[in-house]
Amino acid sequence: MELIQEIIIFGTIKGCVYALIATGFTLIFAVAGILNLAHGTFYMLGAYFTYTLFYVLGIPLPPAILLAAVLVGALGMLLDRVFLKPMRSSHTYVLVLTVAVAFAAQEIILLTYGSQGMNIPNLIEGSVNLNGVVVSWHQLLIVAITAVVLIMLWLVLTRTRYGVATLAVSMDEDGARLVGIETEKVFNLSMFASAFLAAVAGALISPIMSMTPEMWNMPLMKAFVVVVVGGIGSLTGSIMAAFFLGWLETFTGFVISPKLTEVVSLVLLTVFLVFRPSGILGRRLH
Amino acid sequence: MKKLLAMMLILGLAVMAAGPASAADTIRIGLLAPLSHQVGEGEVNAAKMAVKRINDAGGIDGKKLELFIEDTEIKPEKAINGYKKLVMVDKVQAVMGAFSSGVVLSLMDHVARYKVPFISTASSSNTFGEKVAKDYARYKYFFRLMLNETDQVNGMVEFVDSFLKPKLNIKKVAVMAEDAKWTKLMGAQFVEQIKTKGIEVTDYIRFPFKETDFAPILSRVKNAKVQFLLEISAIADGAVYINQWHDMQGPPIGGCDTSAGSEDFWDKTNGKCMSETVFMYGAYDVALTPKTKPFWADYIKIYGKEPKYASGFTYDAVYVVANAVKAAGTTKADALVAAIEKTDYVGVSGRIQFKKNHNTICGSDGRPMMIWHQWQGKGQRLPVYPEKYATAKFILPAWWSVK
Amino acid sequence: MLANLKTPAQRHTAIFYGLIMVGFYFVPVFSDNFYLLSVFTTAYFYIIFATSWDVFAGYSHLMNFGHALFIGIAGYLTAFVDLHLGLPPLLVLPMCAVVCGLLGMFIGYLTLRMQGPYFAIITMAFAAVAYESAIMFSEYTGGEEGIPGIHPLTDSLIGDYYFVLVVMSLIFLFLLWFTRGRWGLVLKAISQNEDAVLASGINTAWVKIRAYSISGALCGIGGSVYAYSLTHVGPTSMEQVLSTTILIMAMVGGMGTITGPFLGALILVLFNELSRDMEEYRLLIYTVMVVVIIFFAPRGIVSWGQPIARAFKLGGKRGQAGS
């Protein structure tokens, strides 16, 4: 019984992080058609910016995370404006440019901070015993923050002018433009939201997993898996897939072998891409 | 025609740019180290320190030592290239250093091929000694100045059996080791030997260096009601699993954790490494030999940091080579090998002699090379075992009580 | 090949690459400096990787983000065969070509319907699966440290140098022949308008699968020689950064030309190795190059051949097709 509890608890925590990463990735793809290979970079920068704000500038942790996420969001907008805008229609260009940016960012982080892993402290120190399963308060906080952030995202998308405009653009870009929606603005704000969410995920996870210049790789792969399994362009699908993946990985790690966790998601990705490219909920895109 | 000329020009420039360094009348020593890793940094600093001291004291028979450094990045292909460059471009007479047995293993055949003596100062796989013993003529240029797997297993078994067992009432332990060549035999040997002491091993888990999620491993260990978790890691970042171990309130942990042997580990884990007990060798603030404590203090004075384990071995290796050159009166490889084999030198890390298979003889003068340190108080690593060198009492994790 | 050399520009191009190739064979005559030879050998590996990438991805515009998969698979195969069966390199190379060719065919078949980003993700995913598997099955693959002790190709550095150079030359010539013929034309046409090609009765799927298979096979040969040359294979040989580097080299040189990736790989490797102090900034510099190339010379370095030739009064008339 303890094992089932553990899988549910740790799987949910993992799922929350994946959800934060993947919703942003899906959002920008659904809205602007950008498959952003630098998405993991936002996650990494979220962690490193938080580290710098916290340790170097001495800002308390919660505002440091928020500020870092805003900064990363701004960087996302910058990336979109300067590099992606001129050639957004070319998938090849977007892919190559974003992957090149990702590696360049890795190099800059490596030169600035070195290759050794670094940590920031938990938001709240201490652990709690949940019916026999010891979990840190920080991990429970991740669940709470994810819930809040996702609900806010949903509110923004459904209750504000920009949100509705965003949904409109994601459904029919030309149509949205015809009715007077400034698509460029929508793209830009989506990029901000996307980078912001990834940065929050990176900052929240770094006390647990340490930050290294290569940490952007894992979330990028996970974002692929979640987005492909959940259906490309479907936010709800992504969130469902994120938790599915979190539980599946935790189950594999706890029950079968810890060694298998990383492969599970990749195999899932290949199988879905080959046999069901539209995912669980998505529409078929070609 | 113009294109042809341009081509020739480019080729000519390329040749010149990569031209050989001039050979001066010095004793040339090469150092391979992962420069961006703290162990490598410790190797570089120690080698520089030793070379400077020998030169300040007049060199070897009037000849100065010259140090050439190449980065391995803990990658075999980089290390191989670095070794070749040291041997062929810098024309060094001996090479030392490198970190991780996987890297050193891939170097062995190149050492045999180019016949320039190599002293490994940060690798512990038993394979090297076996190779030297099996094909001496081919591999005799290879030495290891450090404890091998068997030495470390013996030390760990002794610590768990004679120190921890009575203290913690140990009946069950689990082993987690990074999935590397140097831990292969070590993990298996420990499991085998600890069983003979009447201790059950519930799990022997190997994890990749880049593993970031230790919840499954820690959960298994906890559910098996283990009383001590033996860790074996050097390339992996110990802070990752120590943080998670603390937050999940795992059983007492200890063993080999190279990152925990560094003073910045306390800050990296925000103090969560409290009560982690790791063995250290090579360099520590313990009066093992008359040179150990002064080396520790001088190193900190020069570099503002504590030496790493490989620092002591690398520092000693420079002296071993220098002494061998002096004794042999030449830098010819075969004579140098013969002289190194005869080494009997009391250095920073202990008394150094080499076995027939070119492993280091450990503790022949009754001085143990492994000393167990525990993270305590406000971020100090204090020696707790062997009792002769201990300055602190062993403590338990705050959430743990002996049943 | 000769039939293609109709215009002066094409003849000059042929002479240009011919001279470079001949120059390569004379490098050891100038110097037996280990370092120089190893730099050139590295360049030849990247030339094999980049040109073999180009024959599929460059011509079909389906971006292959996981080309290093073939390097790694061939490398591990080489290690197993060399260490356990002791076969000579001349048998192992064709074996790697066949295995990687079949693998390419298989992946090509699976990914046939995919376009644009989907194809990019799946190639990435295949390489990542192989990478993670190499780490996971460490009993066989040596985990993150890989397998050391592969026997060297020959007993001397110069021998190794010529071995790699000959393999590279053969692959380069084969690729030129292959792409300058009918297949290249069809591939290019497919990338422009697949339906039109299909309508003219050509099985476009088969053309693409075949190109992918050839791309894999040739890269497999390169991967095998690479493993022999390093005497070691590890998961780093399948890393994303290697795939990306190959792709960038090909793009900087000029996709869909074979000669472009040849130049791109050669120039970037020489640039990188000869300015050693800059090595840390390598990827940063590559990124800047990609941006510059994409914005200002989307056809790559090869497209500069004509203006330069004109400046030297060598080229043909304005507007003639080059390379």
Coordinates of N, CA, C and O in Angstrom, one line a residue, chain C residues 78-168:
Chain C
T78 N 31.3 -1.4 -34.1 CA 32.7 -1.6 -34.3 C 33.4 -2.1 -33.0 O 34.2 -3.1 -33.1
A79 N 33.0 -1.5 -31.9 CA 33.7 -2.0 -30.6 C 33.4 -3.4 -30.4 O 34.3 -4.2 -30.0
F80 N 32.1 -3.8 -30.5 CA 31.7 -5.2 -30.2 C 32.5 -6.2 -31.1 O 33.1 -7.2 -30.7
V81 N 32.4 -5.9 -32.4 CA 33.0 -6.8 -33.4 C 34.5 -6.8 -33.3 O 35.1 -7.9 -33.3
D82 N 35.1 -5.7 -33.0 CA 36.6 -5.6 -32.9 C 37.0 -6.4 -31.6 O 38.0 -7.1 -31.7
L83 N 36.3 -6.1 -30.5 CA 36.8 -6.7 -29.3 C 36.4 -8.2 -29.1 O 37.2 -8.9 -28.5
H84 N 35.3 -8.6 -29.6 CA 34.8 -9.9 -29.4 C 35.1 -10.9 -30.5 O 35.3 -12.0 -30.4
L85 N 35.0 -10.4 -31.8 CA 35.3 -11.2 -32.9 C 36.6 -11.0 -33.6 O 37.1 -11.8 -34.3
G86 N 37.2 -9.8 -33.3 CA 38.5 -9.5 -33.9 C 38.6 -9.4 -35.4 O 39.6 -9.7 -36.0
L87 N 37.5 -9.0 -36.0 CA 37.5 -8.9 -37.5 C 38.3 -7.6 -37.9 O 38.4 -6.7 -37.1
P88 N 38.9 -7.6 -39.1 CA 39.7 -6.5 -39.5 C 38.8 -5.3 -39.9 O 37.7 -5.6 -40.4
P89 N 39.3 -4.1 -39.9 CA 38.5 -2.9 -40.2 C 37.8 -3.0 -41.6 O 36.7 -2.6 -41.8
L90 N 38.6 -3.6 -42.6 CA 38.0 -3.7 -43.9 C 36.8 -4.5 -44.0 O 36.0 -4.4 -44.9
L91 N 36.6 -5.4 -43.0 CA 35.3 -6.2 -43.0 C 34.3 -5.4 -42.1 O 33.1 -5.5 -42.4
V92 N 34.8 -4.7 -41.1 CA 33.9 -4.1 -40.2 C 33.2 -2.9 -40.8 O 32.0 -2.6 -40.7
L93 N 33.9 -2.1 -41.7 CA 33.3 -0.9 -42.3 C 32.1 -1.3 -43.1 O 31.1 -0.7 -42.9
P94 N 32.2 -2.2 -44.1 CA 31.0 -2.6 -44.8 C 29.9 -3.1 -43.9 O 28.7 -2.8 -44.2
M95 N 30.2 -3.8 -42.9 CA 29.2 -4.3 -42.0 C 28.5 -3.1 -41.3 O 27.2 -3.1 -41.3
C96 N 29.2 -2.1 -40.9 CA 28.6 -0.9 -40.3 C 27.7 -0.2 -41.3 O 26.6 0.2 -41.0
A97 N 28.2 -0.2 -42.6 CA 27.4 0.5 -43.6 C 26.1 -0.2 -43.8 O 25.0 0.4 -43.9
V98 N 26.1 -1.6 -43.8 CA 24.9 -2.3 -44.1 C 23.9 -2.1 -42.9 O 22.8 -1.8 -43.1
V99 N 24.5 -2.3 -41.7 CA 23.6 -2.1 -40.5 C 23.0 -0.7 -40.4 O 21.7 -0.6 -40.3
C100 N 23.8 0.3 -40.6 CA 23.2 1.6 -40.6 C 22.3 1.9 -41.8 O 21.4 2.7 -41.6
G101 N 22.6 1.3 -42.9 CA 21.8 1.5 -44.1 C 20.4 0.9 -43.8 O 19.4 1.5 -44.1
L102 N 20.4 -0.3 -43.2 CA 19.1 -0.9 -42.9 C 18.4 -0.1 -41.8 O 17.1 0.1 -41.9
L103 N 19.1 0.4 -40.9 CA 18.5 1.2 -39.8 C 17.9 2.5 -40.4 O 16.7 2.8 -40.1
G104 N 18.6 3.1 -41.3 CA 18.1 4.3 -42.0 C 16.8 3.9 -42.8 O 15.9 4.7 -42.8
M105 N 16.8 2.8 -43.5 CA 15.7 2.4 -44.2 C 14.5 2.2 -43.3 O 13.4 2.6 -43.6
F106 N 14.7 1.6 -42.2 CA 13.7 1.3 -41.2 C 13.1 2.6 -40.7 O 11.9 2.8 -40.7
I107 N 14.0 3.5 -40.2 CA 13.5 4.8 -39.7 C 12.8 5.6 -40.8 O 11.8 6.2 -40.6
G108 N 13.4 5.5 -42.0 CA 12.8 6.2 -43.2 C 11.4 5.8 -43.4 O 10.5 6.5 -43.6
Y109 N 11.2 4.4 -43.3 CA 9.9 3.9 -43.5 C 8.9 4.3 -42.5 O 7.8 4.7 -42.8
L110 N 9.4 4.3 -41.2 CA 8.5 4.7 -40.1 C 8.1 6.2 -40.2 O 7.0 6.5 -39.8
T111 N 9.0 7.0 -40.6 CA 8.8 8.4 -40.6 C 8.3 9.0 -41.9 O 8.3 10.2 -42.0
L112 N 8.0 8.2 -42.8 CA 7.7 8.6 -44.1 C 6.6 9.7 -44.2 O 6.8 10.7 -45.0
R113 N 5.6 9.6 -43.4 CA 4.5 10.5 -43.6 C 4.7 11.8 -42.8 O 3.9 12.7 -42.9
M114 N 5.8 11.8 -42.1 CA 6.0 13.0 -41.2 C 6.7 14.2 -42.0 O 7.5 14.0 -42.9
Q115 N 6.2 15.4 -41.6 CA 6.7 16.6 -42.3 C 7.4 17.5 -41.2 O 7.1 17.4 -40.1
G116 N 8.2 18.4 -41.7 CA 8.7 19.5 -40.9 C 9.1 19.1 -39.5 O 9.9 18.2 -39.3
P117 N 8.5 19.8 -38.5 CA 8.9 19.6 -37.2 C 8.8 18.2 -36.6 O 9.6 17.7 -35.8
Y118 N 7.8 17.5 -37.1 CA 7.5 16.1 -36.6 C 8.7 15.2 -37.0 O 9.2 14.4 -36.2
F119 N 9.2 15.4 -38.2 CA 10.4 14.6 -38.6 C 11.6 15.0 -37.7 O 12.3 14.1 -37.3
A120 N 11.7 16.3 -37.5 CA 12.9 16.7 -36.6 C 12.8 16.1 -35.3 O 13.8 15.5 -34.8
I121 N 11.6 16.1 -34.7 CA 11.5 15.5 -33.3 C 11.8 14.0 -33.3 O 12.5 13.5 -32.4
I122 N 11.3 13.3 -34.3 CA 11.4 11.9 -34.3 C 12.9 11.5 -34.5 O 13.4 10.6 -33.8
T123 N 13.6 12.2 -35.3 CA 15.0 11.9 -35.5 C 15.8 12.2 -34.2 O 16.6 11.4 -33.8
M124 N 15.4 13.3 -33.5 CA 16.0 13.6 -32.2 C 15.7 12.4 -31.2 O 16.5 12.0 -30.5
A125 N 14.4 12.0 -31.3 CA 14.0 11.0 -30.3 C 14.7 9.7 -30.5 O 15.1 9.0 -29.5
F126 N 14.9 9.3 -31.7 CA 15.6 8.0 -32.0 C 17.0 8.1 -31.4 O 17.5 7.1 -30.8
A127 N 17.7 9.2 -31.7 CA 19.1 9.3 -31.2 C 19.1 9.3 -29.7 O 19.9 8.7 -29.1
A128 N 18.0 10.0 -29.1 CA 18.0 10.0 -27.6 C 17.7 8.7 -27.0 O 18.3 8.3 -26.0
V129 N 16.9 7.9 -27.7 CA 16.6 6.5 -27.2 C 17.9 5.7 -27.2 O 18.3 5.1 -26.2
A130 N 18.7 5.8 -28.3 CA 19.9 5.1 -28.4 C 20.9 5.6 -27.3 O 21.6 4.8 -26.7
Y131 N 20.9 6.9 -27.1 CA 21.8 7.5 -26.1 C 21.5 7.0 -24.7 O 22.4 6.5 -24.0
E132 N 20.2 7.0 -24.4 CA 19.8 6.6 -23.0 C 20.0 5.1 -22.9 O 20.4 4.6 -21.8
S133 N 19.8 4.3 -24.0 CA 20.0 2.9 -23.9 C 21.5 2.6 -23.6 O 21.8 1.6 -22.9
A134 N 22.3 3.3 -24.3 CA 23.8 3.1 -24.1 C 24.1 3.3 -22.6 O 25.0 2.6 -22.1
I135 N 23.5 4.3 -22.0 CA 23.8 4.5 -20.6 C 23.1 3.4 -19.7 O 23.7 3.0 -18.7
M136 N 22.0 3.0 -20.1 CA 21.2 2.1 -19.3 C 21.8 0.7 -19.3 O 22.0 0.1 -18.2
F137 N 22.1 0.2 -20.5 CA 22.7 -1.2 -20.6 C 24.2 -1.2 -20.4 O 25.0 -1.6 -21.2
S138 N 24.6 -0.6 -19.2 CA 26.0 -0.4 -19.0 C 26.9 -1.7 -19.0 O 28.0 -1.6 -19.2
E139 N 26.2 -2.8 -18.7 CA 27.0 -4.0 -18.6 C 27.6 -4.3 -20.0 O 28.7 -4.9 -20.1
Y140 N 26.9 -3.9 -21.0 CA 27.4 -4.2 -22.4 C 28.0 -3.0 -23.0 O 28.9 -3.1 -23.8
T141 N 27.6 -1.8 -22.7 CA 28.1 -0.6 -23.4 C 29.0 0.2 -22.6 O 29.6 1.2 -23.0
G142 N 29.3 -0.2 -21.3 CA 30.2 0.6 -20.5 C 29.6 1.8 -20.0 O 30.3 2.7 -19.4
G143 N 28.3 2.0 -20.1 CA 27.6 3.1 -19.5 C 28.1 4.5 -20.1 O 28.5 4.5 -21.2
E144 N 28.2 5.5 -19.2 CA 28.6 6.8 -19.6 C 30.0 6.8 -20.0 O 30.5 7.7 -20.7
E145 N 30.8 5.9 -19.6 CA 32.2 5.9 -19.9 C 32.6 5.2 -21.2 O 33.7 5.3 -21.7
G146 N 31.6 4.4 -21.7 CA 31.8 3.8 -23.0 C 32.8 2.6 -23.0 O 33.1 2.0 -21.9
I147 N 33.2 2.2 -24.2 CA 34.1 1.0 -24.3 C 35.4 1.5 -24.8 O 35.6 2.0 -25.9
P148 N 36.5 1.2 -24.0 CA 37.8 1.6 -24.4 C 38.5 0.4 -25.1 O 38.0 -0.7 -25.1
G149 N 39.7 0.7 -25.7 CA 40.5 -0.4 -26.1 C 40.2 -1.0 -27.5 O 40.7 -2.1 -27.8
I150 N 39.5 -0.2 -28.4 CA 39.3 -0.7 -29.7 C 40.7 -0.6 -30.4 O 41.5 0.3 -30.2
H151 N 41.0 -1.6 -31.2 CA 42.3 -1.6 -31.9 C 42.4 -0.5 -32.9 O 41.5 -0.2 -33.6
P152 N 43.6 0.2 -33.0 CA 43.7 1.2 -33.9 C 43.7 0.7 -35.4 O 43.9 -0.5 -35.6
L153 N 43.4 1.6 -36.3 CA 43.3 1.2 -37.7 C 44.6 0.7 -38.3 O 44.7 -0.4 -38.9
T154 N 45.7 1.5 -38.0 CA 47.0 1.1 -38.5 C 48.0 1.3 -37.4 O 47.6 1.7 -36.3
D155 N 49.2 1.0 -37.6 CA 50.2 1.1 -36.5 C 50.8 2.6 -36.4 O 51.4 2.9 -35.4
S156 N 50.5 3.4 -37.4 CA 51.2 4.7 -37.3 C 50.1 5.8 -37.5 O 49.0 5.5 -38.1
L157 N 50.5 7.0 -37.1 CA 49.6 8.1 -37.3 C 49.3 8.4 -38.7 O 48.2 8.7 -39.1
I158 N 50.4 8.4 -39.5 CA 50.3 8.7 -40.9 C 49.4 7.7 -41.6 O 48.6 8.0 -42.5
G159 N 49.5 6.4 -41.2 CA 48.7 5.4 -41.7 C 47.2 5.7 -41.4 O 46.4 5.6 -42.3
D160 N 46.9 6.0 -40.2 CA 45.6 6.4 -39.8 C 45.1 7.5 -40.7 O 43.9 7.5 -41.1
Y161 N 46.0 8.5 -40.8 CA 45.6 9.7 -41.6 C 45.1 9.3 -43.0 O 44.1 9.7 -43.4
Y162 N 46.0 8.5 -43.7 CA 45.6 8.2 -45.0 C 44.4 7.3 -45.1 O 43.6 7.4 -46.0
F163 N 44.2 6.4 -44.1 CA 43.0 5.5 -44.1 C 41.8 6.4 -44.1 O 40.9 6.2 -44.9
V164 N 41.7 7.3 -43.1 CA 40.5 8.2 -43.0 C 40.4 9.0 -44.3 O 39.3 9.2 -44.8
L165 N 41.5 9.5 -44.8 CA 41.4 10.4 -46.0 C 40.8 9.6 -47.2 O 40.0 10.1 -47.9
V166 N 41.3 8.4 -47.4 CA 40.8 7.6 -48.5 C 39.3 7.3 -48.3 O 38.5 7.5 -49.3
V167 N 38.9 6.9 -47.1 CA 37.5 6.7 -46.9 C 36.7 7.9 -47.2 O 35.7 7.9 -47.9
M168 N 37.2 9.1 -46.7 CA 36.5 10.3 -46.9 C 36.4 10.7 -48.4 O 35.3 11.0 -48.9

